DNA sequence: TTGTTATTGTGACTTTGTCACAGACAGCAC
DNA sequence: GTGCTGTCTGTGACAAAGTCACAATAACAA
């Protein structure tokens, strides 16, 4: 019983609207959600032909990206705490193939719910319906923002922006290869190397194998706005 | 009464799932949906701060696009028969600004439903929930396809493809300016002119002011696949 | 040490985007 | 007709981005 409560507590932490939800909603969650861990490197959604479980993400990170034949790829969005793969589920449900790939880049903890149970929740509870709508509109906004990025913005600006919102060590170091950045932004490794080299020439960063050290935040920031 | 029935008939024509739906669903539609016409050139969604009406499109065409500061723009998707702007509605409902612009490019006929009524339908009827989910997943697939296009595919290929799926007169003429094509694909007018000129040099098309005549479908098709 | 692999650098080239124009065409006024 | 006024298209020069082939280097294991 104590364990059950801590499970619900964990889920409420990622899905705060459940705190204000009715007792029936919360009891259903307790009754059907199974906490599970999925290790880094796992590709989700494509295991079986159908997905019988829907994953509500409690922690960790899932990268959803689109690959090209050429080998290039681009990140569309990420799933984190409070997200879930309803979108994939809805694609699969409506028999459209989901047009992207998702994989776990940071071990995730999920509350797994059988698809038919989740469907039932959406049928019965408005809070779940609202959740799903909000999530879907958020996703669409993100992907539209990606369209704008690739169609209209310069790559140097996008790289500067990207570097600035990346986690850094206390020495302002970023551990990431040029290839990784290219795959994030949908460009090619050579282009990233070239532009980073320019940044280094301008004393904005220092490059070494596998790490980028940020020297001059200010100018880099102004670049990311230009 | 005969009028009411013909209204429902019109709506069923665009939303065929209503034919198989329960009597309660259909009666609600008859009771609340108002047929209206919106003329070409109207910008939708941004009239008032909130949209109190949801439009179910019966005919015509709405272009949803993203503009850039430079003046360039790109089409994200279109709404036609059987579509609706639930997405916008959901964005507005969740207080995210809708990150694009929509305007009527071909007079549309819509069944207008008050937002709160539609919300009620979604709460009560599974057919409407399914409709909304299918629509949203379709939209997302479309926008993801757009990301792939701009990130990974060559402009000449995209233009060839675009020309081939455009409506033609019986003389294989397409009435459209280079600027229009550029705005469709998210590139610039000069690039379109340049590439069309190449196509003309290769005897694939003939250019004249405001029209493009397709000469050699076969080679153009093979280009569009390359 | 030597080999192996991942990562980065580089030069030459093509494609795409930008800018600043110059013509060319259609419609309309006169 | 002539001339005016937009809109549409063409062009040349350049910058930015993507592609290709290959060299150089760092990290690391055998």
CSV table of C-alpha atoms (C1' of nucleotides) in Angstrom, one decimal, chain C:
chain,number,residue,atom,x,y,z
C,1,DT,C1',55.5,-0.3,-30.2
C,2,DT,C1',51.9,-0.7,-33.9
C,3,DG,C1',47.6,-0.9,-35.6
C,4,DT,C1',42.8,0.6,-35.3
C,5,DT,C1',39.1,3.6,-34.9
C,6,DA,C1',36.9,7.9,-34.2
C,7,DT,C1',37.3,12.6,-34.9
C,8,DT,C1',38.7,16.7,-37.1
C,9,DG,C1',40.7,19.5,-41.0
C,10,DT,C1',40.9,20.9,-45.8
C,11,DG,C1',40.4,22.1,-50.7
C,12,DA,C1',37.7,21.9,-54.8
C,13,DC,C1',33.5,21.9,-56.4
C,14,DT,C1',28.2,22.2,-56.7
C,15,DT,C1',24.0,24.0,-55.0
C,16,DT,C1',21.3,27.4,-52.7
C,17,DG,C1',20.4,32.1,-51.0
C,18,DT,C1',21.1,37.2,-51.4
C,19,DC,C1',21.4,41.6,-53.5
C,20,DA,C1',21.0,44.9,-56.9
C,21,DC,C1',19.7,45.6,-60.8
C,22,DA,C1',17.7,45.5,-65.8
C,23,DG,C1',14.2,44.1,-69.1
C,24,DA,C1',9.8,42.5,-70.5
C,25,DC,C1',5.0,42.1,-70.4
C,26,DA,C1',0.0,43.3,-69.5
C,27,DG,C1',-3.3,46.6,-68.6
C,28,DC,C1',-4.9,51.1,-68.5
C,29,DA,C1',-5.1,56.2,-69.3
C,30,DC,C1',-4.7,59.3,-72.6
